[in-house]
């Protein structure tokens, strides 16, 4: 996994100016309260998890909230646990106004969810970021 730090930095600097949309199968879900952070991995040596080879000592996480709880029916197909491999989830990000950065696509792996009666919080690891 190679993440362009310069692109990621431009995204996080202009995060308030971005709209994020998660695409699952044929449905799209608007994301809110999106945060992107860099985090150390708990691995002490290279490892395989869910068919994904981890060798980095850090990774980027994205945390977001979805207000549409119908997303839960699609999540079990995407997360490691009931499946032997992660499914890549695609998030697109568009600028609310022109601040000099192009629109982007983010591929993620879903690692955890927390659900309440009105929202679902998603925790994901970023696999790839690219400009559109």
PDB file of C-alpha atoms in Angstrom:
ATOM      1  CA  UNK A   1       0.000   0.000   0.000  1.00  0.00           C
ATOM      2  CA  UNK A   2       1.525   3.288  -1.120  1.00  0.00           C
ATOM      3  CA  UNK A   3      -0.295   6.468  -0.154  1.00  0.00           C
ATOM      4  CA  UNK A   4       0.654   9.804  -1.702  1.00  0.00           C
ATOM      5  CA  UNK A   5       1.383  11.897   1.403  1.00  0.00           C
ATOM      6  CA  UNK A   6       1.196  15.169  -0.549  1.00  0.00           C
ATOM      7  CA  UNK A   7      -2.282  14.341  -1.894  1.00  0.00           C
ATOM      8  CA  UNK A   8      -3.445  13.170   1.525  1.00  0.00           C
ATOM      9  CA  UNK A   9      -2.135  16.378   3.105  1.00  0.00           C
ATOM     10  CA  UNK A  10      -4.062  18.519   0.614  1.00  0.00           C
ATOM     11  CA  UNK A  11      -7.219  16.543   1.383  1.00  0.00           C
ATOM     12  CA  UNK A  12      -6.944  16.894   5.137  1.00  0.00           C
ATOM     13  CA  UNK A  13      -6.111  20.618   4.925  1.00  0.00           C
ATOM     14  CA  UNK A  14      -9.294  21.247   2.920  1.00  0.00           C
ATOM     15  CA  UNK A  15     -11.450  18.631   4.662  1.00  0.00           C
ATOM     16  CA  UNK A  16     -14.163  21.130   5.659  1.00  0.00           C
ATOM     17  CA  UNK A  17     -14.527  22.106   1.987  1.00  0.00           C
ATOM     18  CA  UNK A  18     -15.203  18.519   0.845  1.00  0.00           C
ATOM     19  CA  UNK A  19     -18.277  16.340   0.463  1.00  0.00           C
ATOM     20  CA  UNK A  20     -17.718  12.585   0.826  1.00  0.00           C
ATOM     21  CA  UNK A  21     -19.901   9.833  -0.661  1.00  0.00           C
ATOM     22  CA  UNK A  22     -19.592   6.108   0.001  1.00  0.00           C
ATOM     23  CA  UNK A  23     -20.588   3.834  -2.896  1.00  0.00           C
ATOM     24  CA  UNK A  24     -21.848   0.335  -1.995  1.00  0.00           C
ATOM     25  CA  UNK A  25     -23.195  -1.871  -4.767  1.00  0.00           C
ATOM     26  CA  UNK A  26     -25.790   0.348  -6.481  1.00  0.00           C
ATOM     27  CA  UNK A  27     -26.424   2.691  -3.514  1.00  0.00           C
ATOM     28  CA  UNK A  28     -24.615   5.845  -2.449  1.00  0.00           C
ATOM     29  CA  UNK A  29     -24.453   7.199   1.087  1.00  0.00           C
ATOM     30  CA  UNK A  30     -23.495  10.720   2.113  1.00  0.00           C
ATOM     31  CA  UNK A  31     -20.773  10.751   4.785  1.00  0.00           C
ATOM     32  CA  UNK A  32     -20.434  13.356   7.508  1.00  0.00           C
ATOM     33  CA  UNK A  33     -17.944  14.035  10.306  1.00  0.00           C
ATOM     34  CA  UNK A  34     -15.145  12.602   8.149  1.00  0.00           C
ATOM     35  CA  UNK A  35     -11.712  12.493   9.736  1.00  0.00           C
ATOM     36  CA  UNK A  36      -8.509  11.085   8.286  1.00  0.00           C
ATOM     37  CA  UNK A  37      -5.641  10.167  10.609  1.00  0.00           C
ATOM     38  CA  UNK A  38      -2.271   8.442  10.457  1.00  0.00           C
ATOM     39  CA  UNK A  39      -1.906   5.576  12.915  1.00  0.00           C
ATOM     40  CA  UNK A  40       0.730   3.021  13.899  1.00  0.00           C
ATOM     41  CA  UNK A  41      -0.083  -0.612  13.097  1.00  0.00           C
ATOM     42  CA  UNK A  42      -0.008  -3.188  15.884  1.00  0.00           C
ATOM     43  CA  UNK A  43       2.194  -5.448  13.744  1.00  0.00           C
ATOM     44  CA  UNK A  44       5.792  -6.169  14.657  1.00  0.00           C
ATOM     45  CA  UNK A  45       6.522  -8.052  11.411  1.00  0.00           C
ATOM     46  CA  UNK A  46       4.948  -8.389   7.922  1.00  0.00           C
ATOM     47  CA  UNK A  47       1.633 -10.234   8.040  1.00  0.00           C
ATOM     48  CA  UNK A  48      -1.401 -11.347   5.977  1.00  0.00           C
ATOM     49  CA  UNK A  49      -4.896 -10.411   7.099  1.00  0.00           C
ATOM     50  CA  UNK A  50      -7.997 -10.971   5.013  1.00  0.00           C
ATOM     51  CA  UNK A  51      -5.909 -11.618   1.909  1.00  0.00           C
ATOM     52  CA  UNK A  52      -4.201  -8.235   2.326  1.00  0.00           C
ATOM     53  CA  UNK A  53      -0.458  -8.178   2.966  1.00  0.00           C
ATOM     54  CA  UNK A  54       0.546  -5.675   5.636  1.00  0.00           C
ATOM     55  CA  UNK A  55       4.188  -4.636   5.869  1.00  0.00           C
ATOM     56  CA  UNK A  56       3.957  -0.945   6.793  1.00  0.00           C
ATOM     57  CA  UNK A  57       4.455   0.193  10.362  1.00  0.00           C
ATOM     58  CA  UNK A  58       1.684   2.774   9.968  1.00  0.00           C
ATOM     59  CA  UNK A  59      -1.526   3.219   8.005  1.00  0.00           C
ATOM     60  CA  UNK A  60      -4.128   5.889   7.359  1.00  0.00           C
ATOM     61  CA  UNK A  61      -7.579   5.575   8.869  1.00  0.00           C
ATOM     62  CA  UNK A  62     -10.780   7.261   7.866  1.00  0.00           C
ATOM     63  CA  UNK A  63     -13.686   7.615  10.265  1.00  0.00           C
ATOM     64  CA  UNK A  64     -17.106   8.783   9.090  1.00  0.00           C
ATOM     65  CA  UNK A  65     -20.779   8.771  10.016  1.00  0.00           C
ATOM     66  CA  UNK A  66     -23.747   7.728   7.858  1.00  0.00           C
ATOM     67  CA  UNK A  67     -27.234   8.860   8.871  1.00  0.00           C
ATOM     68  CA  UNK A  68     -28.983   6.199   6.749  1.00  0.00           C
ATOM     69  CA  UNK A  69     -29.097   3.015   8.863  1.00  0.00           C
ATOM     70  CA  UNK A  70     -30.127   0.893   5.855  1.00  0.00           C
ATOM     71  CA  UNK A  71     -26.407   0.746   5.066  1.00  0.00           C
ATOM     72  CA  UNK A  72     -26.065  -2.013   7.688  1.00  0.00           C
ATOM     73  CA  UNK A  73     -27.514  -4.627   5.310  1.00  0.00           C
ATOM     74  CA  UNK A  74     -24.616  -4.009   2.887  1.00  0.00           C
ATOM     75  CA  UNK A  75     -21.821  -3.855   5.471  1.00  0.00           C
ATOM     76  CA  UNK A  76     -21.663  -7.551   6.357  1.00  0.00           C
ATOM     77  CA  UNK A  77     -20.541  -8.277   2.796  1.00  0.00           C
ATOM     78  CA  UNK A  78     -17.706  -5.770   3.071  1.00  0.00           C
ATOM     79  CA  UNK A  79     -16.084  -6.394   6.450  1.00  0.00           C
ATOM     80  CA  UNK A  80     -13.640  -9.079   7.476  1.00  0.00           C
ATOM     81  CA  UNK A  81     -15.383 -11.492   9.822  1.00  0.00           C
ATOM     82  CA  UNK A  82     -18.213 -13.079   7.936  1.00  0.00           C
ATOM     83  CA  UNK A  83     -15.923 -12.982   4.889  1.00  0.00           C
ATOM     84  CA  UNK A  84     -12.385 -14.257   4.434  1.00  0.00           C
ATOM     85  CA  UNK A  85     -11.291 -11.062   2.659  1.00  0.00           C
ATOM     86  CA  UNK A  86     -12.024  -7.366   2.902  1.00  0.00           C
ATOM     87  CA  UNK A  87     -14.115  -5.870   0.128  1.00  0.00           C
ATOM     88  CA  UNK A  88     -12.734  -2.556  -1.122  1.00  0.00           C
ATOM     89  CA  UNK A  89     -15.170   0.277  -0.486  1.00  0.00           C
ATOM     90  CA  UNK A  90     -15.048   3.324  -2.727  1.00  0.00           C
ATOM     91  CA  UNK A  91     -15.439   6.828  -1.347  1.00  0.00           C
ATOM     92  CA  UNK A  92     -15.523   9.800  -3.675  1.00  0.00           C
ATOM     93  CA  UNK A  93     -14.774  13.285  -2.492  1.00  0.00           C
ATOM     94  CA  UNK A  94     -15.848  16.413  -4.289  1.00  0.00           C
ATOM     95  CA  UNK A  95     -15.039  19.980  -3.402  1.00  0.00           C
ATOM     96  CA  UNK A  96     -17.869  22.162  -2.166  1.00  0.00           C
ATOM     97  CA  UNK A  97     -15.986  25.080  -3.694  1.00  0.00           C
ATOM     98  CA  UNK A  98     -12.823  25.401  -5.749  1.00  0.00           C
ATOM     99  CA  UNK A  99      -9.824  25.505  -3.417  1.00  0.00           C
ATOM    100  CA  UNK A 100      -7.219  24.163  -5.809  1.00  0.00           C
ATOM    101  CA  UNK A 101      -7.445  20.393  -5.274  1.00  0.00           C
ATOM    102  CA  UNK A 102      -9.042  17.989  -7.723  1.00  0.00           C
ATOM    103  CA  UNK A 103     -11.769  15.516  -6.884  1.00  0.00           C
ATOM    104  CA  UNK A 104     -10.524  12.232  -5.468  1.00  0.00           C
ATOM    105  CA  UNK A 105     -11.407   8.561  -5.045  1.00  0.00           C
ATOM    106  CA  UNK A 106     -10.461   6.700  -1.879  1.00  0.00           C
ATOM    107  CA  UNK A 107     -10.433   2.893  -1.664  1.00  0.00           C
ATOM    108  CA  UNK A 108     -10.838   1.604   1.883  1.00  0.00           C
ATOM    109  CA  UNK A 109     -11.286  -1.555   3.918  1.00  0.00           C
ATOM    110  CA  UNK A 110     -14.000  -1.499   6.563  1.00  0.00           C
ATOM    111  CA  UNK A 111     -12.572  -2.535   9.936  1.00  0.00           C
ATOM    112  CA  UNK A 112     -15.296  -1.638  12.429  1.00  0.00           C
ATOM    113  CA  UNK A 113     -18.785  -0.187  12.731  1.00  0.00           C
ATOM    114  CA  UNK A 114     -20.821   1.232  15.601  1.00  0.00           C
ATOM    115  CA  UNK A 115     -24.562   1.599  15.175  1.00  0.00           C
ATOM    116  CA  UNK A 116     -27.200   3.566  17.037  1.00  0.00           C
ATOM    117  CA  UNK A 117     -30.874   4.012  16.215  1.00  0.00           C
ATOM    118  CA  UNK A 118     -30.182   6.982  13.937  1.00  0.00           C
ATOM    119  CA  UNK A 119     -26.644   6.595  12.557  1.00  0.00           C
ATOM    120  CA  UNK A 120     -23.782   4.248  11.752  1.00  0.00           C
ATOM    121  CA  UNK A 121     -20.159   5.139  12.442  1.00  0.00           C
ATOM    122  CA  UNK A 122     -17.666   3.546  10.059  1.00  0.00           C
ATOM    123  CA  UNK A 123     -13.976   2.956  10.737  1.00  0.00           C
ATOM    124  CA  UNK A 124     -11.894   2.152   7.669  1.00  0.00           C
ATOM    125  CA  UNK A 125      -8.284   1.773   6.610  1.00  0.00           C
ATOM    126  CA  UNK A 126      -7.267   3.620   3.446  1.00  0.00           C
ATOM    127  CA  UNK A 127      -5.865   1.305   0.761  1.00  0.00           C
ATOM    128  CA  UNK A 128      -5.451   3.813  -2.082  1.00  0.00           C
ATOM    129  CA  UNK A 129      -6.102   7.467  -2.915  1.00  0.00           C
ATOM    130  CA  UNK A 130      -6.146   8.839  -6.427  1.00  0.00           C
ATOM    131  CA  UNK A 131      -7.118  12.060  -8.160  1.00  0.00           C
ATOM    132  CA  UNK A 132      -9.955  11.905 -10.687  1.00  0.00           C
TER     133      UNK A 132
END
